[in-house]
Coordinates of C-alpha atoms in Angstrom, one line a residue:
Chain A
X268 CA 110.4 46.7 99.8
X269 CA 107.4 48.5 98.6
X270 CA 107.9 52.3 98.7
X271 CA 104.5 53.9 98.6
X272 CA 104.5 57.4 100.0
X273 CA 102.1 59.9 101.4
X274 CA 101.8 63.2 99.5
X275 CA 100.1 66.4 100.6
X276 CA 97.6 68.0 98.3
X277 CA 97.0 71.8 98.0
X278 CA 94.5 71.7 100.8
X279 CA 97.1 70.1 103.1
X280 CA 95.4 66.7 103.2
X281 CA 97.4 63.5 102.9
X282 CA 96.8 61.0 100.1
X283 CA 98.3 57.6 99.4
X284 CA 100.2 57.7 96.2
X285 CA 100.4 54.3 94.6
X286 CA 103.9 53.9 93.2
X287 CA 103.1 51.0 90.9
X288 CA 103.3 53.1 87.8
X289 CA 106.6 54.5 89.1
X290 CA 108.0 51.0 89.8
X291 CA 107.0 49.9 86.3
X292 CA 108.7 52.9 84.7
X293 CA 111.9 52.2 86.7
X294 CA 111.8 48.6 85.6
X295 CA 111.4 49.6 81.9
X296 CA 114.4 51.9 82.4
X297 CA 116.6 49.1 83.7
X298 CA 115.3 46.8 80.9
X299 CA 116.4 49.5 78.4
X300 CA 119.9 49.4 79.9
X301 CA 120.3 45.7 79.4
X302 CA 123.7 44.8 77.8
X303 CA 123.4 41.1 77.6
X304 CA 120.6 38.5 77.4
X305 CA 121.9 35.2 78.9
X306 CA 120.5 31.8 79.9
X307 CA 120.2 30.9 83.5
X308 CA 120.0 27.4 84.8
X309 CA 120.4 27.2 88.6
X310 CA 122.8 24.5 89.6
X311 CA 121.4 23.6 93.0
X312 CA 122.8 20.5 94.7
X313 CA 120.3 19.6 97.5
X314 CA 123.0 17.5 99.2
X315 CA 124.9 20.7 100.1
X316 CA 124.4 22.0 103.6
X317 CA 123.4 25.4 102.1
X318 CA 122.3 24.4 98.5
X319 CA 120.9 27.7 97.4
X320 CA 123.7 29.9 98.9
X321 CA 126.4 27.8 97.2
X322 CA 124.6 27.8 93.8
X323 CA 124.0 31.5 94.0
X324 CA 127.7 32.2 94.7
X325 CA 128.7 30.0 91.7
X326 CA 126.3 31.9 89.5
X327 CA 127.4 35.4 90.6
X328 CA 131.1 34.4 90.2
X329 CA 130.9 32.7 86.8
X330 CA 127.8 34.1 85.0
X331 CA 127.4 37.7 86.0
X332 CA 130.0 40.2 84.8
X333 CA 128.6 43.2 86.6
X334 CA 126.9 44.7 83.5
X335 CA 123.1 44.9 83.4
X336 CA 122.0 41.5 82.2
X337 CA 118.6 39.8 81.6
X338 CA 118.9 36.2 82.5
X339 CA 116.2 34.0 81.0
X340 CA 115.2 30.4 81.3
X341 CA 116.9 28.4 78.4
X342 CA 113.4 27.4 77.2
X343 CA 113.1 31.0 75.9
X344 CA 116.6 32.0 75.0
X345 CA 118.2 28.7 74.3
X346 CA 121.6 27.8 75.7
X347 CA 123.5 30.6 74.1
X348 CA 123.2 34.3 75.2
X349 CA 122.8 37.3 72.8
X350 CA 123.8 40.9 73.0
X351 CA 120.9 43.1 73.9
X352 CA 121.4 45.2 70.7
X353 CA 120.5 42.1 68.6
X354 CA 117.1 41.5 70.2
X355 CA 113.9 43.3 71.1
X356 CA 113.1 43.8 74.8
X357 CA 109.8 45.4 75.7
X358 CA 107.4 45.3 78.6
X359 CA 103.6 46.1 78.6
X360 CA 101.9 46.3 82.0
X361 CA 98.7 44.4 82.7
X362 CA 95.8 45.5 85.0
X363 CA 95.1 43.3 88.0
X364 CA 93.2 43.0 91.2
X365 CA 95.5 40.4 92.8
X366 CA 98.8 41.1 94.4
X367 CA 98.0 44.6 95.4
X368 CA 98.9 43.9 99.0
X369 CA 102.3 42.6 98.1
X370 CA 104.9 43.9 100.5
X371 CA 107.4 43.8 97.6
X372 CA 105.4 45.8 95.2
X373 CA 104.9 43.0 92.6
X374 CA 103.5 44.0 89.3
X375 CA 102.4 42.2 86.2
X376 CA 103.0 42.5 82.5
X377 CA 103.9 41.1 79.1
X378 CA 107.6 40.8 78.5
X379 CA 108.7 40.6 74.9
X380 CA 112.1 39.1 74.1
X381 CA 112.7 38.8 70.4
X382 CA 109.8 36.8 69.0
X383 CA 108.8 35.4 72.4
X384 CA 106.0 37.0 74.5
X385 CA 105.8 36.0 78.1
X386 CA 103.3 37.1 80.7
X387 CA 105.2 37.6 83.9
X388 CA 104.9 38.7 87.5
X389 CA 107.8 41.0 88.3
X390 CA 109.1 41.3 91.9
X391 CA 111.5 44.3 92.4
X392 CA 114.5 44.0 94.7
X393 CA 115.9 47.4 95.7
X394 CA 118.0 46.7 98.8
X395 CA 121.0 44.4 98.7
X396 CA 119.6 43.4 95.3
X397 CA 122.5 41.1 94.2
X398 CA 121.7 39.0 97.2
X399 CA 117.9 39.1 97.4
X400 CA 117.2 38.9 93.6
X401 CA 119.2 35.7 93.0
X402 CA 118.0 34.3 96.4
X403 CA 114.4 34.6 95.3
X404 CA 115.0 33.0 91.9
X405 CA 117.3 30.2 93.1
X406 CA 115.1 29.3 96.1
X407 CA 112.1 28.9 93.8
X408 CA 114.3 26.6 91.6
X409 CA 115.4 24.6 94.6
X410 CA 111.9 24.0 96.0
X411 CA 110.7 22.9 92.5
X412 CA 113.7 20.6 92.4
X413 CA 112.4 19.1 95.6
X414 CA 109.1 18.3 94.0
X415 CA 107.0 21.2 95.4
X416 CA 104.6 23.0 93.1
X417 CA 105.2 26.7 93.1
X418 CA 105.5 29.5 90.5
X419 CA 107.8 29.0 87.6
X420 CA 110.9 31.2 87.8
X421 CA 111.5 32.5 84.3
X422 CA 113.8 35.5 84.3
X423 CA 116.2 37.4 86.5
X424 CA 117.2 41.0 85.7
X425 CA 120.3 42.2 87.4
X426 CA 121.4 45.8 87.1
X427 CA 125.1 46.6 87.3
X428 CA 126.5 46.5 90.8
X429 CA 126.3 50.2 91.5
X430 CA 122.6 50.4 90.8
X431 CA 121.6 47.9 93.5
X432 CA 118.4 46.9 91.7
X433 CA 117.2 43.4 90.6
X434 CA 114.0 42.0 89.4
X435 CA 113.0 38.3 89.7
X436 CA 110.2 37.2 87.3
X437 CA 107.9 34.2 87.3
X438 CA 105.5 33.0 84.7
X439 CA 102.2 34.6 85.2
X440 CA 99.6 31.8 85.8
X441 CA 96.4 33.3 84.5
X442 CA 94.0 31.6 87.0
X443 CA 96.1 32.1 90.1
X444 CA 95.0 34.1 93.1
X445 CA 96.2 34.3 96.7
X446 CA 94.3 33.7 99.9
X447 CA 94.4 37.4 100.8
X448 CA 92.2 38.1 97.7
X449 CA 89.3 36.4 99.4
X450 CA 86.9 38.1 101.9
X451 CA 87.2 35.8 104.9
X452 CA 85.4 37.9 107.4
X453 CA 82.2 35.7 107.3
X454 CA 84.0 32.3 107.1
X455 CA 84.3 31.6 110.8
X456 CA 82.6 30.2 112.9
X457 CA 80.2 28.7 110.4
X458 CA 83.0 27.1 108.4
X459 CA 80.9 24.1 107.3
X460 CA 78.7 26.4 105.3
X461 CA 81.6 26.8 102.9
X462 CA 82.9 23.2 102.3
X463 CA 84.9 24.5 99.3
X464 CA 86.9 26.8 101.4
X465 CA 87.4 24.1 104.1
X466 CA 88.7 21.9 101.4
X467 CA 91.1 24.6 100.3
X468 CA 92.5 24.9 103.8
X469 CA 92.9 21.1 104.0
X470 CA 95.0 21.3 100.9
X471 CA 97.1 24.1 102.4
X472 CA 97.6 22.2 105.7
X473 CA 98.8 19.2 103.7
X474 CA 101.2 21.2 101.7
X475 CA 102.7 22.9 104.7
X476 CA 102.9 19.6 106.6
X477 CA 104.8 18.0 103.8
X478 CA 107.2 21.0 103.6
X479 CA 108.0 20.6 107.3
X480 CA 108.1 16.8 107.3
X481 CA 111.9 16.3 106.7
X482 CA 112.9 19.1 109.1
X483 CA 115.1 20.7 106.4
X484 CA 112.9 23.5 105.1
X485 CA 110.8 26.4 106.2
X486 CA 109.0 28.9 104.0
X487 CA 110.1 32.0 105.9
X488 CA 107.1 34.2 105.3
X489 CA 104.0 31.9 105.4
X490 CA 101.4 34.7 105.4
X491 CA 98.1 34.1 103.6
X492 CA 99.2 36.5 100.8
X493 CA 101.9 33.8 100.0
X494 CA 99.5 31.0 99.6
X495 CA 98.1 30.6 96.1
X496 CA 95.1 28.8 94.7
X497 CA 94.2 27.7 91.2
X498 CA 90.8 27.0 89.6
X499 CA 91.5 23.3 89.4
X500 CA 91.7 23.2 93.2
X501 CA 95.4 23.1 93.7
X502 CA 96.8 25.2 96.6
X503 CA 100.5 25.9 96.9
X504 CA 103.1 28.3 98.5
X505 CA 104.7 31.2 96.7
X506 CA 107.4 33.8 97.4
X507 CA 110.2 31.7 98.8
X508 CA 112.7 34.6 99.2
X509 CA 113.0 34.1 103.0
X510 CA 113.0 30.3 102.9
X511 CA 115.5 28.2 104.8
X512 CA 116.7 25.2 102.9
X513 CA 119.4 22.9 104.0
X514 CA 120.6 19.5 103.0
X515 CA 121.5 18.5 106.6
X516 CA 118.9 16.4 108.4
X517 CA 117.5 17.9 111.7
X518 CA 119.5 17.1 114.8
X519 CA 116.5 16.6 117.1
X520 CA 112.9 17.6 117.8
X521 CA 114.1 21.1 118.8
X522 CA 115.7 21.8 115.5
X523 CA 112.6 20.6 113.7
X524 CA 110.5 22.9 115.9
X525 CA 112.7 25.9 115.0
X526 CA 111.9 25.4 111.3
X527 CA 108.1 24.8 111.6
X528 CA 107.2 27.2 114.4
X529 CA 108.3 30.3 112.5
X530 CA 106.1 29.4 109.6
X531 CA 103.0 28.4 111.7
X532 CA 103.3 31.4 113.9
X533 CA 103.3 33.7 110.9
X534 CA 100.3 31.9 109.4
X535 CA 98.3 32.1 112.6
X536 CA 99.0 35.8 112.9
X537 CA 97.9 36.2 109.3
X538 CA 94.7 34.4 110.0
X539 CA 93.9 36.6 113.0
X540 CA 94.9 40.1 112.0
X541 CA 92.2 41.9 109.9
X542 CA 93.0 43.3 106.5
X543 CA 93.0 46.9 107.9
X544 CA 95.3 46.1 110.9
X545 CA 98.4 47.8 109.4
X546 CA 100.4 47.1 112.6
X547 CA 103.6 49.2 112.6
X548 CA 102.6 51.0 109.4
X549 CA 101.6 54.6 108.7
X550 CA 98.3 55.7 107.3
X551 CA 97.5 52.3 105.7
X552 CA 100.9 51.6 104.3
X553 CA 103.8 49.3 105.2
X554 CA 102.3 47.6 108.3
X555 CA 101.4 44.0 109.1
X556 CA 97.9 42.9 108.1
X557 CA 96.1 39.6 107.6
X558 CA 92.9 38.0 106.3
X559 CA 90.9 38.4 109.6
X560 CA 89.3 34.9 109.8
X561 CA 89.0 35.2 113.6
X562 CA 89.0 38.9 114.0
X563 CA 86.0 40.3 115.9
X564 CA 84.5 36.9 116.6
X565 CA 83.5 35.8 120.1
X566 CA 83.8 32.0 119.5
X567 CA 86.9 30.0 120.6
X568 CA 89.7 31.0 118.2
X569 CA 92.0 28.1 119.0
X570 CA 89.2 25.6 118.2
X571 CA 88.6 27.4 115.0
X572 CA 92.3 27.2 114.1
X573 CA 92.3 23.5 114.8
X574 CA 89.2 22.9 112.6
X575 CA 90.6 25.0 109.8
X576 CA 94.3 24.1 109.8
X577 CA 95.9 22.5 112.7
X578 CA 94.2 19.1 112.9
X579 CA 94.9 18.3 109.3
X580 CA 98.5 19.5 109.7
X581 CA 99.1 17.2 112.7
X582 CA 97.5 14.3 110.9
X583 CA 99.7 14.7 107.8
X584 CA 102.9 15.2 109.8
X585 CA 102.3 12.0 111.8
X586 CA 101.4 10.1 108.7
X587 CA 104.6 11.1 106.9
X588 CA 106.7 10.5 110.0
X589 CA 105.4 7.0 110.2
X590 CA 106.9 6.2 106.8
X591 CA 110.6 5.7 105.8
X592 CA 113.7 3.9 107.1
X593 CA 114.1 5.7 110.5
X594 CA 110.4 5.9 111.3
X595 CA 110.7 5.1 115.0
X596 CA 113.0 7.9 115.8
X597 CA 111.4 10.4 113.4
X598 CA 107.9 9.7 114.7
X599 CA 109.1 10.3 118.3
X600 CA 110.8 13.6 117.3
X601 CA 107.8 14.8 115.4
X602 CA 105.5 14.0 118.3
X603 CA 107.7 16.0 120.6
X604 CA 107.8 18.8 118.0
X605 CA 104.1 18.9 117.6
X606 CA 103.4 19.0 121.4
X607 CA 105.8 22.0 121.7
X608 CA 104.2 23.6 118.6
X609 CA 100.7 23.3 120.1
X610 CA 101.8 25.0 123.3
X611 CA 103.5 27.8 121.5
X612 CA 100.7 28.4 119.0
X613 CA 98.1 28.5 121.8
X614 CA 100.2 31.1 123.5
X615 CA 100.5 33.0 120.2
X616 CA 96.7 32.8 119.7
X617 CA 96.1 34.4 123.2
X618 CA 98.5 37.2 122.3
X619 CA 96.8 37.7 118.9
X620 CA 93.4 38.0 120.7
X621 CA 94.8 40.7 122.9
X622 CA 96.3 42.5 119.9
X623 CA 93.2 42.2 117.8
X624 CA 91.1 43.5 120.7
X625 CA 93.0 46.8 120.4
X626 CA 92.4 47.2 116.7
X627 CA 89.2 49.1 116.1
X628 CA 86.9 47.7 113.4
X629 CA 86.5 49.5 110.1
X630 CA 83.2 51.2 110.1
X631 CA 81.6 48.7 107.7
X632 CA 82.9 45.7 109.7
X633 CA 80.8 46.7 112.6
X634 CA 77.6 46.0 110.6
X635 CA 76.3 42.6 110.0
X636 CA 77.2 40.8 106.9
X637 CA 74.9 38.1 105.7
Chain B
X166 CA 83.9 6.9 94.0
X167 CA 80.5 7.3 92.2
X168 CA 80.1 6.3 88.6
X169 CA 79.7 9.9 87.5
X170 CA 82.9 11.0 89.4
X171 CA 84.8 8.1 87.9
X172 CA 83.8 8.9 84.4
X173 CA 84.6 12.6 85.0
X174 CA 88.1 11.9 86.2
X175 CA 88.8 9.4 83.4
X176 CA 87.9 12.2 80.9
X177 CA 90.3 14.6 82.7
X178 CA 87.4 16.8 83.9
X179 CA 87.2 18.4 87.3
X180 CA 84.7 20.7 88.9
X181 CA 86.2 24.2 89.1
X182 CA 87.4 25.2 92.5
X183 CA 84.5 26.9 94.5
X184 CA 86.5 30.2 94.7
X185 CA 86.2 30.5 90.9
X186 CA 83.1 28.4 90.2
X187 CA 80.6 30.2 88.0
X188 CA 77.8 27.6 88.2
X189 CA 74.3 28.4 89.5
X190 CA 73.1 25.2 90.9
X191 CA 69.4 26.1 90.8
X192 CA 69.5 26.6 87.0
X193 CA 71.5 23.5 86.5
X194 CA 74.7 25.1 85.2
X195 CA 78.1 23.5 85.6
X196 CA 81.6 24.9 85.6
X197 CA 84.4 22.4 84.8
X198 CA 88.1 22.4 84.0
X199 CA 89.0 20.0 81.3
X200 CA 92.6 18.7 81.1
X201 CA 93.7 17.6 77.7
X202 CA 96.7 15.2 77.5
X203 CA 98.3 17.6 75.1
X204 CA 97.8 21.3 75.9
X205 CA 96.6 23.7 78.5
X206 CA 93.5 23.1 80.5
X207 CA 90.3 24.7 79.3
X208 CA 87.3 25.8 81.3
X209 CA 83.7 25.3 80.2
X210 CA 80.4 26.5 81.6
X211 CA 77.2 24.7 80.5
X212 CA 73.6 25.2 81.3
X213 CA 70.1 24.4 80.0
X214 CA 69.1 26.9 77.4
X215 CA 66.6 29.7 78.2
X216 CA 63.5 30.4 76.2
X217 CA 61.2 33.5 75.7
X218 CA 62.1 36.7 77.6
X219 CA 65.2 35.2 79.0
X220 CA 66.5 34.2 75.6
X221 CA 66.0 37.8 74.3
X222 CA 67.9 39.1 77.3
X223 CA 70.7 36.6 76.5
X224 CA 70.9 37.7 72.9
X225 CA 70.9 41.4 73.9
X226 CA 73.8 40.9 76.3
X227 CA 75.8 38.7 74.0
X228 CA 75.5 41.2 71.2
X229 CA 77.2 43.8 73.4
X230 CA 79.9 41.4 74.5
X231 CA 78.8 41.5 78.1
X232 CA 78.6 37.7 78.8
X233 CA 81.8 36.1 79.8
X234 CA 83.6 33.8 77.3
X235 CA 83.1 32.4 73.9
X236 CA 79.8 30.7 72.9
X237 CA 80.4 27.2 71.7
X238 CA 76.8 26.1 71.2
X239 CA 74.2 27.1 68.7
X240 CA 71.3 29.5 69.6
X241 CA 68.7 26.7 69.4
X242 CA 70.8 24.0 71.2
X243 CA 69.1 22.7 74.4
X244 CA 72.4 22.9 76.3
X245 CA 74.4 26.1 76.1
X246 CA 78.2 25.9 76.3
X247 CA 80.7 28.7 77.0
X248 CA 84.5 28.5 76.9
X249 CA 85.6 30.9 79.7
X250 CA 89.0 32.3 80.8
X251 CA 90.8 30.3 83.5
X252 CA 91.1 33.3 85.7
X253 CA 87.4 34.3 85.8
X254 CA 85.9 34.3 89.2
X255 CA 82.6 35.5 90.8
X256 CA 83.0 38.8 92.5
X257 CA 81.1 37.4 95.6
X258 CA 84.2 36.3 97.6
X259 CA 86.7 39.0 96.6
X260 CA 88.3 41.0 99.5
X261 CA 88.3 44.7 99.3
X262 CA 91.0 46.3 97.1
X263 CA 91.6 50.0 97.6
X264 CA 95.0 50.3 95.9
X265 CA 94.9 53.3 93.5
X266 CA 96.7 53.4 90.2
X267 CA 96.4 52.9 86.5
X268 CA 97.1 49.1 86.8
X269 CA 94.9 48.4 89.8
X270 CA 91.4 47.2 89.4
X271 CA 90.2 48.4 92.8
X272 CA 86.7 48.5 94.4
X273 CA 85.9 51.9 93.0
X274 CA 86.4 50.7 89.5
X275 CA 84.8 47.4 90.1
X276 CA 81.5 48.9 91.5
X277 CA 81.5 51.5 88.8
X278 CA 81.7 48.8 86.1
X279 CA 79.1 46.8 88.0
X280 CA 76.7 49.7 87.8
X281 CA 77.3 49.8 84.1
X282 CA 76.6 46.1 83.7
X283 CA 73.3 46.3 85.6
X284 CA 72.2 49.3 83.5
X285 CA 72.9 47.3 80.4
X286 CA 70.8 44.4 81.7
X287 CA 68.0 46.8 82.7
X288 CA 67.9 48.1 79.2
X289 CA 68.0 44.7 77.6
X290 CA 64.2 44.2 77.7
X291 CA 61.2 46.5 77.6
X292 CA 60.1 45.8 81.1
X293 CA 63.6 46.4 82.6
X294 CA 65.4 43.3 83.6
X295 CA 67.2 42.9 86.9
X296 CA 69.2 40.1 88.6
X297 CA 67.0 38.0 90.8
X298 CA 68.9 37.4 94.1
X299 CA 72.7 37.1 94.4
X300 CA 74.5 39.6 92.2
X301 CA 77.9 38.4 93.5
X302 CA 77.6 35.1 91.6
X303 CA 75.9 36.7 88.5
X304 CA 79.0 38.7 87.6
X305 CA 82.6 37.5 87.0
X306 CA 85.9 39.2 87.0
X307 CA 88.8 38.5 84.7
X308 CA 92.4 39.1 85.9
X309 CA 95.4 40.4 84.0
X310 CA 94.0 42.4 81.2
X311 CA 95.5 45.2 79.1
X312 CA 94.6 48.7 80.2
X313 CA 91.0 49.7 79.0
X314 CA 90.0 46.0 78.3
X315 CA 86.8 44.9 79.9
X316 CA 87.3 43.0 83.2
X317 CA 83.7 42.5 84.4
X318 CA 81.2 40.3 82.7
X319 CA 77.9 38.5 83.4
X320 CA 78.4 34.8 84.0
X321 CA 77.0 32.4 81.3
X322 CA 73.4 31.6 82.1
X323 CA 72.7 35.0 83.7
X324 CA 69.5 35.3 81.7
X325 CA 68.1 32.4 83.7
X326 CA 68.4 34.4 86.9
X327 CA 66.8 37.6 85.7
X328 CA 63.3 39.0 86.3
X329 CA 61.4 42.1 85.4
X330 CA 62.0 45.0 87.8
X331 CA 59.3 44.9 90.5
X332 CA 56.8 47.7 90.0
X333 CA 57.4 50.8 92.0
X334 CA 61.0 50.2 92.7
X335 CA 63.9 52.1 91.2
X336 CA 66.7 49.9 89.8
X337 CA 69.4 51.5 92.0
X338 CA 67.4 51.0 95.2
X339 CA 66.6 47.4 94.1
X340 CA 70.4 46.6 93.8
X341 CA 71.4 48.5 96.9
X342 CA 69.6 46.0 99.1
X343 CA 70.9 43.0 97.1
X344 CA 74.5 44.3 97.1
X345 CA 74.5 45.1 100.8
X346 CA 73.5 41.4 101.4
X347 CA 76.5 40.1 99.3
X348 CA 79.1 42.6 100.3
X349 CA 78.0 43.7 103.7
X350 CA 78.1 47.3 104.7
X351 CA 81.4 47.5 102.7
X352 CA 79.0 48.3 99.8
X353 CA 77.9 51.5 101.6
X354 CA 81.4 52.9 101.3
X355 CA 81.3 52.5 97.5
X356 CA 77.6 52.7 96.6
X357 CA 78.1 56.0 94.9
X358 CA 80.4 54.4 92.3
X359 CA 77.8 51.9 91.5
X360 CA 75.1 54.6 91.1
X361 CA 77.5 56.6 88.9
X362 CA 78.3 53.6 86.7
X363 CA 74.6 52.8 86.4
X364 CA 73.7 56.4 85.5
X365 CA 76.5 56.9 83.0
X366 CA 75.6 53.7 81.2
X367 CA 72.0 54.6 81.0
X368 CA 72.9 58.0 79.6
X369 CA 75.0 56.3 76.9
X370 CA 71.9 54.2 75.9
X371 CA 71.7 50.6 74.7

């Protein structure tokens, strides 16, 4: 997790200290300690009941020898590894505006490995790192295997077992930003004034509906900060570290609901909470926040959620369920699941309205924005 | 599908997502992503060329590297074309970023640089040019740069949305109203950075 701290200055006032530079220095330190540079090719069998977990166990048992190792996609390193002494490893940080609300403390830079230079997003794992680092990397590989567009996993740096540090890296897509980088405070209720943004949400609804359609997957942290958009109009989900992926089909409507509800509940919360909410955090750090689409608005929030997301989600879920070999049973299960989802989400929305009512506006939010 | 849409998709062209789009409809500019069968997509902004005072403003800003992208067209061409970075986006829709640090391009830095850009525009013509209307779409931001590289630029075609500064108005007061319209009262929190950026750039001279 991100570890920003508060520091006291000489006058006794508290200041937020951004630890990004410190995180980058630590990363370069681990990179300097690398003993081996090895290829990584996740062997995920989607027919397994826990495809990622089994693939990860095989990887840790056979490919990692407990010495600090930089694993790289074979497209960069080839199929044979090299000793770190035989190659150049450097990292040059890049300046960004995106990703600064990442709970994980993601940072960006140019990784040089021998003659190859790759722009990467680096995600630190500092707790239970030998589990969470490979989890993140392998889950991305698994969802890509399933045909979903997401970031391209490119490298995994595992420090020796005692250090408990890992870094998962993805190719930095130059044009990519996340939904939390957009100022949504004036989007609702006049959503038709921004047809481009409406279209963007339709794309997101479709992606999430398809993710949930077979009842075997959930994203695990479907906040707005984990939804990415691209200049060519594509929207897709990122940060799959907490994803649930199984090869076993859902037993019934209830098991489908369990997968989809956790995602949609997180998304709804993220759409309601304002960027400054910081629920459970201290002095602006570590708490839960959102993009505040509905925050501070008097209009009907549930109707807004339906217009922006839910109606399209339902439409796509029903459309997908009506295809395939077992469409009769699947369609019935999905209808039951959607009914239950709607009840639960309406309840969540009422709760969010109460919570948001207790969050005072930032000074500038109280003034009218054109 | 209309004929124009059909021919666009056949060519692998697509209008850039509204979040990123740098086009100004009222001057007839367009922002498209072109997908080549072999290679990465490229992004091109086109607009009808400016003449007279606007053309002089354009040349002044280009000579200082303040207009985004690489010029593909000739000075006398009727249509101007710019190859722009994929990540470039207007600052109009960006949420507040207050994270401090050497690798964070936060609001303080953004509005300081914005002040500098507006000062450069002001100095680009004898009568003092200013943006007419929405500043949020006249300026674009580029992600993932090396430290000390420029991140804020005018969008291609900016000269077409400039005007001489109205008589009796100071440039900083002129922009304060305009920026408050685009960024809401959030601008009030950061207006000092804009003023500092403007003053510093004026002091440096054109």
